[in-house]
Amino acid sequence: MHVVVLTKMVPDTEATVTVDASGQVHWGDKLVINPWDEYAITEAVLIKGAHNVQVTVMTVGPEAHAEALKHGLAIGCDQAVRLWDPALEKHDSLAYATVVAAAIRKLGDVDLVIFGKEMSDLATEQHIFQTARKLGWNLLGFVAKIEALDFAARTIRVRRMGDHGVEIVASRLPAVISVLKDINEPKYPSFIGIRKAAKAEIPVWGLADLGLSAAEVAPRVQVLGYRELPKREGSAEIIEGATAQEKAEKLVARLLEEKIL
């Protein structure tokens, strides 16, 4: 029995994001774990405690993303794997899903894959659907609670937030789920956990390790650059008057003058 949880590092949500003249995005040098992933990792660790399963925390990205893996190890994940290759430098969501699916197949005994609701830096969740599609597994998104999980019977039942209310959905395992922040209270690492995670040697799997070629992860979509949002400008006129009625009369007169009324 094996659970895989995905994570990554993202710019701090309080950082000031700017775009320079060349279309490059800057946010300083502070990265934090993707906020949604804190709930996903915690849920994986809670499942481990309840069902005695192995938990692997995984990321796609260069060395900076190893910090998210160390967070997972510090709160109770059993092992970590970083997926990276020079060919993934400008990968899109489909390439992401391709390497994640290949890594899950390489592990071989995975029953459940857990994602946070979305990547906060890109505000996207399409990589989750694409990963499930690549694996050929059912996807249960927007999970607010795991109602029942039976690894022996190979079943899972969840409460998910749909467009028109709460849904109770069941699926066979293996499956992919994405979780909301209401699913649990995030665990935080202890000092001992942090020290243990700091000493961990995290393997890096490249395309060759995953049995993939550069052509298979070539981006279908390319981001050419970014632009700052137009600055919002405007002005306001304060209507003065001795009484509310006088102010109202002046306001109506101005609206008629501007042909708004």
PDB file of C-alpha atoms in Angstrom:
ATOM      1  CA  MET A   1       0.000   0.000   0.000  1.00  0.00           C
ATOM      2  CA  HIS A   2       1.508   3.235  -1.155  1.00  0.00           C
ATOM      3  CA  VAL A   3       0.388   6.881  -1.250  1.00  0.00           C
ATOM      4  CA  VAL A   4       2.122   9.584  -3.327  1.00  0.00           C
ATOM      5  CA  VAL A   5       1.625  13.274  -2.608  1.00  0.00           C
ATOM      6  CA  LEU A   6       2.777  16.047  -4.951  1.00  0.00           C
ATOM      7  CA  THR A   7       4.157  19.413  -3.889  1.00  0.00           C
ATOM      8  CA  LYS A   8       6.287  22.362  -5.035  1.00  0.00           C
ATOM      9  CA  MET A   9       7.720  25.685  -3.908  1.00  0.00           C
ATOM     10  CA  VAL A  10       6.021  28.916  -4.963  1.00  0.00           C
ATOM     11  CA  PRO A  11       6.588  32.660  -4.431  1.00  0.00           C
ATOM     12  CA  ASP A  12       5.336  33.932  -1.093  1.00  0.00           C
ATOM     13  CA  THR A  13       1.750  35.147  -1.501  1.00  0.00           C
ATOM     14  CA  GLU A  14       2.788  38.379   0.259  1.00  0.00           C
ATOM     15  CA  ALA A  15       5.654  39.036  -2.153  1.00  0.00           C
ATOM     16  CA  THR A  16       5.504  41.976  -4.546  1.00  0.00           C
ATOM     17  CA  VAL A  17       5.458  40.543  -8.058  1.00  0.00           C
ATOM     18  CA  THR A  18       6.801  42.704 -10.887  1.00  0.00           C
ATOM     19  CA  VAL A  19       7.465  42.223 -14.581  1.00  0.00           C
ATOM     20  CA  ASP A  20      10.492  43.839 -16.213  1.00  0.00           C
ATOM     21  CA  ALA A  21      10.789  45.242 -19.723  1.00  0.00           C
ATOM     22  CA  SER A  22      11.930  41.891 -21.111  1.00  0.00           C
ATOM     23  CA  GLY A  23       8.809  40.103 -19.836  1.00  0.00           C
ATOM     24  CA  GLN A  24      10.510  38.324 -16.944  1.00  0.00           C
ATOM     25  CA  VAL A  25       8.699  37.940 -13.628  1.00  0.00           C
ATOM     26  CA  HIS A  26      10.419  38.880 -10.366  1.00  0.00           C
ATOM     27  CA  TRP A  27       9.209  38.284  -6.807  1.00  0.00           C
ATOM     28  CA  GLY A  28      12.383  38.464  -4.720  1.00  0.00           C
ATOM     29  CA  ASP A  29      14.105  35.358  -3.483  1.00  0.00           C
ATOM     30  CA  LYS A  30      11.577  34.065  -0.956  1.00  0.00           C
ATOM     31  CA  LEU A  31       9.849  30.796  -1.805  1.00  0.00           C
ATOM     32  CA  VAL A  32       7.339  28.922   0.350  1.00  0.00           C
ATOM     33  CA  ILE A  33       5.616  25.579   0.045  1.00  0.00           C
ATOM     34  CA  ASN A  34       2.506  25.797  -2.125  1.00  0.00           C
ATOM     35  CA  PRO A  35      -0.199  26.565   0.477  1.00  0.00           C
ATOM     36  CA  TRP A  36      -2.628  23.978  -0.894  1.00  0.00           C
ATOM     37  CA  ASP A  37       0.070  21.296  -0.629  1.00  0.00           C
ATOM     38  CA  GLU A  38       0.285  21.682   3.143  1.00  0.00           C
ATOM     39  CA  TYR A  39      -3.159  20.102   3.350  1.00  0.00           C
ATOM     40  CA  ALA A  40      -2.319  17.414   0.794  1.00  0.00           C
ATOM     41  CA  ILE A  41       0.858  16.371   2.619  1.00  0.00           C
ATOM     42  CA  THR A  42      -0.899  16.392   5.983  1.00  0.00           C
ATOM     43  CA  GLU A  43      -3.693  14.217   4.596  1.00  0.00           C
ATOM     44  CA  ALA A  44      -1.148  11.722   3.267  1.00  0.00           C
ATOM     45  CA  VAL A  45       0.525  11.551   6.687  1.00  0.00           C
ATOM     46  CA  LEU A  46      -2.855  11.106   8.404  1.00  0.00           C
ATOM     47  CA  ILE A  47      -3.640   8.235   6.023  1.00  0.00           C
ATOM     48  CA  LYS A  48      -0.272   6.723   6.874  1.00  0.00           C
ATOM     49  CA  GLY A  49      -1.113   6.808  10.570  1.00  0.00           C
ATOM     50  CA  ALA A  50      -4.564   5.306  10.054  1.00  0.00           C
ATOM     51  CA  HIS A  51      -3.700   2.616   7.515  1.00  0.00           C
ATOM     52  CA  ASN A  52       0.020   1.911   7.966  1.00  0.00           C
ATOM     53  CA  VAL A  53       0.865   2.749   4.359  1.00  0.00           C
ATOM     54  CA  GLN A  54       4.051   4.066   2.802  1.00  0.00           C
ATOM     55  CA  VAL A  55       4.020   7.740   1.773  1.00  0.00           C
ATOM     56  CA  THR A  56       6.250   9.266  -0.890  1.00  0.00           C
ATOM     57  CA  VAL A  57       6.369  13.029  -1.357  1.00  0.00           C
ATOM     58  CA  MET A  58       7.286  14.097  -4.883  1.00  0.00           C
ATOM     59  CA  THR A  59       8.009  17.284  -6.794  1.00  0.00           C
ATOM     60  CA  VAL A  60       8.932  18.386 -10.312  1.00  0.00           C
ATOM     61  CA  GLY A  61      11.552  21.097 -10.445  1.00  0.00           C
ATOM     62  CA  PRO A  62      15.143  22.171  -9.806  1.00  0.00           C
ATOM     63  CA  GLU A  63      16.986  22.119  -6.479  1.00  0.00           C
ATOM     64  CA  ALA A  64      14.929  24.947  -4.927  1.00  0.00           C
ATOM     65  CA  HIS A  65      11.896  22.651  -4.799  1.00  0.00           C
ATOM     66  CA  ALA A  66      13.715  20.200  -2.530  1.00  0.00           C
ATOM     67  CA  GLU A  67      12.643  22.374   0.413  1.00  0.00           C
ATOM     68  CA  ALA A  68       9.032  21.303  -0.136  1.00  0.00           C
ATOM     69  CA  LEU A  69      10.157  17.682  -0.049  1.00  0.00           C
ATOM     70  CA  LYS A  70      12.032  18.251   3.202  1.00  0.00           C
ATOM     71  CA  HIS A  71       8.854  19.701   4.695  1.00  0.00           C
ATOM     72  CA  GLY A  72       7.036  16.496   3.788  1.00  0.00           C
ATOM     73  CA  LEU A  73       9.747  14.330   5.283  1.00  0.00           C
ATOM     74  CA  ALA A  74       9.818  16.446   8.442  1.00  0.00           C
ATOM     75  CA  ILE A  75       6.131  15.867   9.176  1.00  0.00           C
ATOM     76  CA  GLY A  76       6.112  12.145   8.472  1.00  0.00           C
ATOM     77  CA  CYS A  77       6.470  11.162   4.801  1.00  0.00           C
ATOM     78  CA  ASP A  78       8.679   8.085   4.385  1.00  0.00           C
ATOM     79  CA  GLN A  79      10.655   9.089   1.314  1.00  0.00           C
ATOM     80  CA  ALA A  80      11.002  11.870  -1.221  1.00  0.00           C
ATOM     81  CA  VAL A  81      11.755  12.008  -4.944  1.00  0.00           C
ATOM     82  CA  ARG A  82      12.572  15.022  -7.090  1.00  0.00           C
ATOM     83  CA  LEU A  83      11.884  14.778 -10.820  1.00  0.00           C
ATOM     84  CA  TRP A  84      14.069  16.979 -12.969  1.00  0.00           C
ATOM     85  CA  ASP A  85      15.962  17.081 -16.235  1.00  0.00           C
ATOM     86  CA  PRO A  86      17.366  19.915 -18.358  1.00  0.00           C
ATOM     87  CA  ALA A  87      14.748  19.053 -20.973  1.00  0.00           C
ATOM     88  CA  LEU A  88      12.048  20.100 -18.492  1.00  0.00           C
ATOM     89  CA  GLU A  89      13.338  23.665 -18.141  1.00  0.00           C
ATOM     90  CA  LYS A  90      10.295  25.189 -19.885  1.00  0.00           C
ATOM     91  CA  HIS A  91       7.839  22.355 -19.352  1.00  0.00           C
ATOM     92  CA  ASP A  92       4.087  22.828 -19.563  1.00  0.00           C
ATOM     93  CA  SER A  93       1.363  21.075 -17.572  1.00  0.00           C
ATOM     94  CA  LEU A  94       1.203  18.119 -19.952  1.00  0.00           C
ATOM     95  CA  ALA A  95       4.937  17.494 -19.636  1.00  0.00           C
ATOM     96  CA  TYR A  96       4.538  17.765 -15.855  1.00  0.00           C
ATOM     97  CA  ALA A  97       1.798  15.132 -15.929  1.00  0.00           C
ATOM     98  CA  THR A  98       3.877  12.913 -18.202  1.00  0.00           C
ATOM     99  CA  VAL A  99       6.864  12.780 -15.840  1.00  0.00           C
ATOM    100  CA  VAL A 100       4.716  12.426 -12.707  1.00  0.00           C
ATOM    101  CA  ALA A 101       2.763   9.545 -14.223  1.00  0.00           C
ATOM    102  CA  ALA A 102       6.010   7.874 -15.285  1.00  0.00           C
ATOM    103  CA  ALA A 103       7.442   8.252 -11.777  1.00  0.00           C
ATOM    104  CA  ILE A 104       4.305   6.753 -10.221  1.00  0.00           C
ATOM    105  CA  ARG A 105       4.562   3.798 -12.573  1.00  0.00           C
ATOM    106  CA  LYS A 106       8.238   3.445 -11.648  1.00  0.00           C
ATOM    107  CA  LEU A 107       7.302   3.186  -7.970  1.00  0.00           C
ATOM    108  CA  GLY A 108       4.968   0.422  -9.054  1.00  0.00           C
ATOM    109  CA  ASP A 109       2.686  -0.122  -6.053  1.00  0.00           C
ATOM    110  CA  VAL A 110       0.900   3.220  -5.737  1.00  0.00           C
ATOM    111  CA  ASP A 111      -2.742   3.109  -4.657  1.00  0.00           C
ATOM    112  CA  LEU A 112      -3.538   6.791  -4.193  1.00  0.00           C
ATOM    113  CA  VAL A 113      -2.112  10.082  -5.508  1.00  0.00           C
ATOM    114  CA  ILE A 114      -2.904  13.303  -3.634  1.00  0.00           C
ATOM    115  CA  PHE A 115      -2.617  16.854  -4.951  1.00  0.00           C
ATOM    116  CA  GLY A 116      -3.444  20.180  -3.358  1.00  0.00           C
ATOM    117  CA  LYS A 117      -6.336  21.967  -5.067  1.00  0.00           C
ATOM    118  CA  GLU A 118      -4.068  23.985  -7.363  1.00  0.00           C
ATOM    119  CA  MET A 119      -0.680  25.581  -7.864  1.00  0.00           C
ATOM    120  CA  SER A 120      -0.993  29.024  -6.312  1.00  0.00           C
ATOM    121  CA  ASP A 121       1.695  30.614  -8.478  1.00  0.00           C
ATOM    122  CA  LEU A 122       0.041  29.606 -11.741  1.00  0.00           C
ATOM    123  CA  ALA A 123      -3.560  29.424 -10.444  1.00  0.00           C
ATOM    124  CA  THR A 124      -4.057  26.211 -12.378  1.00  0.00           C
ATOM    125  CA  GLU A 125      -5.183  22.657 -11.694  1.00  0.00           C
ATOM    126  CA  GLN A 126      -5.071  21.175 -15.196  1.00  0.00           C
ATOM    127  CA  HIS A 127      -1.909  19.212 -14.325  1.00  0.00           C
ATOM    128  CA  ILE A 128      -3.998  17.149 -11.882  1.00  0.00           C
ATOM    129  CA  PHE A 129      -6.515  16.101 -14.521  1.00  0.00           C
ATOM    130  CA  GLN A 130      -3.740  15.406 -17.007  1.00  0.00           C
ATOM    131  CA  THR A 131      -1.867  13.205 -14.516  1.00  0.00           C
ATOM    132  CA  ALA A 132      -4.989  11.134 -13.855  1.00  0.00           C
ATOM    133  CA  ARG A 133      -5.559  10.833 -17.586  1.00  0.00           C
ATOM    134  CA  LYS A 134      -1.966   9.736 -18.197  1.00  0.00           C
ATOM    135  CA  LEU A 135      -2.330   7.065 -15.510  1.00  0.00           C
ATOM    136  CA  GLY A 136      -5.781   6.005 -16.670  1.00  0.00           C
ATOM    137  CA  TRP A 137      -7.118   6.397 -13.108  1.00  0.00           C
ATOM    138  CA  ASN A 138     -10.274   7.985 -11.765  1.00  0.00           C
ATOM    139  CA  LEU A 139      -9.986  11.554 -10.495  1.00  0.00           C
ATOM    140  CA  LEU A 140     -11.896  12.873  -7.494  1.00  0.00           C
ATOM    141  CA  GLY A 141     -11.401  16.628  -7.301  1.00  0.00           C
ATOM    142  CA  PHE A 142     -12.254  19.269  -4.685  1.00  0.00           C
ATOM    143  CA  VAL A 143     -12.232  16.715  -1.870  1.00  0.00           C
ATOM    144  CA  ALA A 144     -13.295  18.221   1.464  1.00  0.00           C
ATOM    145  CA  LYS A 145     -13.194  14.925   3.394  1.00  0.00           C
ATOM    146  CA  ILE A 146     -12.253  11.304   2.842  1.00  0.00           C
ATOM    147  CA  GLU A 147     -15.329   9.501   4.158  1.00  0.00           C
ATOM    148  CA  ALA A 148     -13.946   5.976   3.820  1.00  0.00           C
ATOM    149  CA  LEU A 149     -10.741   4.423   2.514  1.00  0.00           C
ATOM    150  CA  ASP A 150     -10.282   0.661   2.254  1.00  0.00           C
ATOM    151  CA  PHE A 151      -6.996  -0.427   0.715  1.00  0.00           C
ATOM    152  CA  ALA A 152      -7.897  -4.123   1.042  1.00  0.00           C
ATOM    153  CA  ALA A 153     -11.195  -3.712  -0.797  1.00  0.00           C
ATOM    154  CA  ARG A 154      -9.580  -1.190  -3.167  1.00  0.00           C
ATOM    155  CA  THR A 155     -12.232   1.484  -2.616  1.00  0.00           C
ATOM    156  CA  ILE A 156     -12.420   5.137  -1.590  1.00  0.00           C
ATOM    157  CA  ARG A 157     -15.409   7.340  -0.778  1.00  0.00           C
ATOM    158  CA  VAL A 158     -15.067  11.112  -0.483  1.00  0.00           C
ATOM    159  CA  ARG A 159     -17.095  14.229   0.170  1.00  0.00           C
ATOM    160  CA  ARG A 160     -16.415  16.772  -2.520  1.00  0.00           C
ATOM    161  CA  MET A 161     -17.576  20.321  -3.111  1.00  0.00           C
ATOM    162  CA  GLY A 162     -19.378  20.464  -6.439  1.00  0.00           C
ATOM    163  CA  ASP A 163     -20.736  23.432  -8.363  1.00  0.00           C
ATOM    164  CA  HIS A 164     -24.206  22.852  -6.929  1.00  0.00           C
ATOM    165  CA  GLY A 165     -23.437  21.618  -3.430  1.00  0.00           C
ATOM    166  CA  VAL A 166     -21.841  18.708  -1.619  1.00  0.00           C
ATOM    167  CA  GLU A 167     -21.405  15.365  -3.380  1.00  0.00           C
ATOM    168  CA  ILE A 168     -20.515  11.965  -1.936  1.00  0.00           C
ATOM    169  CA  VAL A 169     -18.532  10.072  -4.572  1.00  0.00           C
ATOM    170  CA  ALA A 170     -17.001   6.598  -4.521  1.00  0.00           C
ATOM    171  CA  SER A 171     -14.278   5.125  -6.709  1.00  0.00           C
ATOM    172  CA  ARG A 172     -12.113   2.089  -7.098  1.00  0.00           C
ATOM    173  CA  LEU A 173      -8.433   2.351  -6.285  1.00  0.00           C
ATOM    174  CA  PRO A 174      -5.968   3.328  -7.602  1.00  0.00           C
ATOM    175  CA  ALA A 175      -7.198   6.910  -7.879  1.00  0.00           C
ATOM    176  CA  VAL A 176      -6.069  10.525  -7.965  1.00  0.00           C
ATOM    177  CA  ILE A 177      -7.595  13.124  -5.634  1.00  0.00           C
ATOM    178  CA  SER A 178      -7.163  16.852  -5.098  1.00  0.00           C
ATOM    179  CA  VAL A 179      -7.945  18.255  -1.659  1.00  0.00           C
ATOM    180  CA  LEU A 180      -9.320  21.510  -0.279  1.00  0.00           C
ATOM    181  CA  LYS A 181      -8.036  23.391   2.742  1.00  0.00           C
ATOM    182  CA  ASP A 182     -10.996  22.330   4.908  1.00  0.00           C
ATOM    183  CA  ILE A 183      -9.927  18.685   4.822  1.00  0.00           C
ATOM    184  CA  ASN A 184      -7.605  18.966   7.857  1.00  0.00           C
ATOM    185  CA  GLU A 185      -5.437  21.174  10.017  1.00  0.00           C
ATOM    186  CA  PRO A 186      -1.909  21.220   8.524  1.00  0.00           C
ATOM    187  CA  LYS A 187       0.809  19.497  10.512  1.00  0.00           C
ATOM    188  CA  TYR A 188       3.985  21.413  11.220  1.00  0.00           C
ATOM    189  CA  PRO A 189       7.402  19.787  11.586  1.00  0.00           C
ATOM    190  CA  SER A 190       9.036  19.247  14.939  1.00  0.00           C
ATOM    191  CA  PHE A 191      12.660  20.166  15.576  1.00  0.00           C
ATOM    192  CA  ILE A 192      13.598  16.476  15.408  1.00  0.00           C
ATOM    193  CA  GLY A 193      11.675  16.110  12.155  1.00  0.00           C
ATOM    194  CA  ILE A 194      13.468  19.086  10.636  1.00  0.00           C
ATOM    195  CA  ARG A 195      16.875  17.699  11.603  1.00  0.00           C
ATOM    196  CA  LYS A 196      16.012  14.291  10.175  1.00  0.00           C
ATOM    197  CA  ALA A 197      14.770  15.795   6.911  1.00  0.00           C
ATOM    198  CA  ALA A 198      17.899  17.964   6.599  1.00  0.00           C
ATOM    199  CA  LYS A 199      20.062  14.835   6.587  1.00  0.00           C
ATOM    200  CA  ALA A 200      17.954  12.975   4.028  1.00  0.00           C
ATOM    201  CA  GLU A 201      19.460  12.261   0.622  1.00  0.00           C
ATOM    202  CA  ILE A 202      16.760  12.947  -1.951  1.00  0.00           C
ATOM    203  CA  PRO A 203      17.152  11.102  -5.261  1.00  0.00           C
ATOM    204  CA  VAL A 204      16.649  12.962  -8.518  1.00  0.00           C
ATOM    205  CA  TRP A 205      15.026  11.047 -11.360  1.00  0.00           C
ATOM    206  CA  GLY A 206      15.720  12.336 -14.845  1.00  0.00           C
ATOM    207  CA  LEU A 207      14.074  11.392 -18.117  1.00  0.00           C
ATOM    208  CA  ALA A 208      16.335   8.369 -18.566  1.00  0.00           C
ATOM    209  CA  ASP A 209      15.334   7.049 -15.128  1.00  0.00           C
ATOM    210  CA  LEU A 210      11.679   7.421 -16.088  1.00  0.00           C
ATOM    211  CA  GLY A 211      12.013   5.804 -19.507  1.00  0.00           C
ATOM    212  CA  LEU A 212      11.070   9.031 -21.291  1.00  0.00           C
ATOM    213  CA  SER A 213      12.588  10.957 -24.178  1.00  0.00           C
ATOM    214  CA  ALA A 214      12.949  14.702 -24.578  1.00  0.00           C
ATOM    215  CA  ALA A 215      10.386  14.571 -27.396  1.00  0.00           C
ATOM    216  CA  GLU A 216       7.774  13.153 -25.018  1.00  0.00           C
ATOM    217  CA  VAL A 217       8.054  16.156 -22.695  1.00  0.00           C
ATOM    218  CA  ALA A 218       8.493  18.860 -25.326  1.00  0.00           C
ATOM    219  CA  PRO A 219       6.095  21.662 -24.362  1.00  0.00           C
ATOM    220  CA  ARG A 220       2.949  21.999 -26.457  1.00  0.00           C
ATOM    221  CA  VAL A 221       2.367  25.431 -24.955  1.00  0.00           C
ATOM    222  CA  GLN A 222       5.058  28.071 -24.531  1.00  0.00           C
ATOM    223  CA  VAL A 223       4.879  31.210 -22.438  1.00  0.00           C
ATOM    224  CA  LEU A 224       6.690  33.933 -24.365  1.00  0.00           C
ATOM    225  CA  GLY A 225       6.550  36.563 -21.659  1.00  0.00           C
ATOM    226  CA  TYR A 226       4.457  38.477 -19.185  1.00  0.00           C
ATOM    227  CA  ARG A 227       3.258  42.059 -18.955  1.00  0.00           C
ATOM    228  CA  GLU A 228       2.271  44.187 -15.999  1.00  0.00           C
ATOM    229  CA  LEU A 229      -1.439  44.835 -15.629  1.00  0.00           C
ATOM    230  CA  PRO A 230      -2.419  48.318 -16.803  1.00  0.00           C
ATOM    231  CA  LYS A 231      -2.352  50.753 -13.925  1.00  0.00           C
ATOM    232  CA  ARG A 232      -5.837  51.654 -12.792  1.00  0.00           C
ATOM    233  CA  GLU A 233      -6.436  55.390 -12.846  1.00  0.00           C
ATOM    234  CA  GLY A 234      -9.481  57.446 -12.045  1.00  0.00           C
ATOM    235  CA  SER A 235     -10.823  60.463 -10.264  1.00  0.00           C
ATOM    236  CA  ALA A 236     -13.685  61.210  -7.915  1.00  0.00           C
ATOM    237  CA  GLU A 237     -15.834  64.294  -7.425  1.00  0.00           C
ATOM    238  CA  ILE A 238     -17.289  64.977  -3.975  1.00  0.00           C
ATOM    239  CA  ILE A 239     -20.753  66.540  -4.079  1.00  0.00           C
ATOM    240  CA  GLU A 240     -20.985  69.197  -1.384  1.00  0.00           C
ATOM    241  CA  GLY A 241     -24.184  70.543   0.120  1.00  0.00           C
ATOM    242  CA  ALA A 242     -25.787  71.761   3.329  1.00  0.00           C
ATOM    243  CA  THR A 243     -28.429  69.015   3.343  1.00  0.00           C
ATOM    244  CA  ALA A 244     -28.885  65.564   1.901  1.00  0.00           C
ATOM    245  CA  GLN A 245     -31.557  66.876  -0.474  1.00  0.00           C
ATOM    246  CA  GLU A 246     -29.236  69.597  -1.779  1.00  0.00           C
ATOM    247  CA  LYS A 247     -26.508  67.017  -2.381  1.00  0.00           C
ATOM    248  CA  ALA A 248     -28.993  64.748  -4.169  1.00  0.00           C
ATOM    249  CA  GLU A 249     -30.183  67.574  -6.406  1.00  0.00           C
ATOM    250  CA  LYS A 250     -26.589  68.482  -7.335  1.00  0.00           C
ATOM    251  CA  LEU A 251     -25.816  64.825  -8.024  1.00  0.00           C
ATOM    252  CA  VAL A 252     -28.819  64.443 -10.332  1.00  0.00           C
ATOM    253  CA  ALA A 253     -27.847  67.662 -12.127  1.00  0.00           C
ATOM    254  CA  ARG A 254     -24.298  66.371 -12.710  1.00  0.00           C
ATOM    255  CA  LEU A 255     -25.580  63.015 -13.951  1.00  0.00           C
ATOM    256  CA  LEU A 256     -27.879  64.796 -16.401  1.00  0.00           C
ATOM    257  CA  GLU A 257     -25.029  67.040 -17.501  1.00  0.00           C
ATOM    258  CA  GLU A 258     -22.837  64.011 -18.217  1.00  0.00           C
ATOM    259  CA  LYS A 259     -25.811  62.352 -19.959  1.00  0.00           C
ATOM    260  CA  ILE A 260     -25.639  59.387 -17.597  1.00  0.00           C
ATOM    261  CA  LEU A 261     -29.354  59.846 -16.891  1.00  0.00           C
TER     262      LEU A 261
END
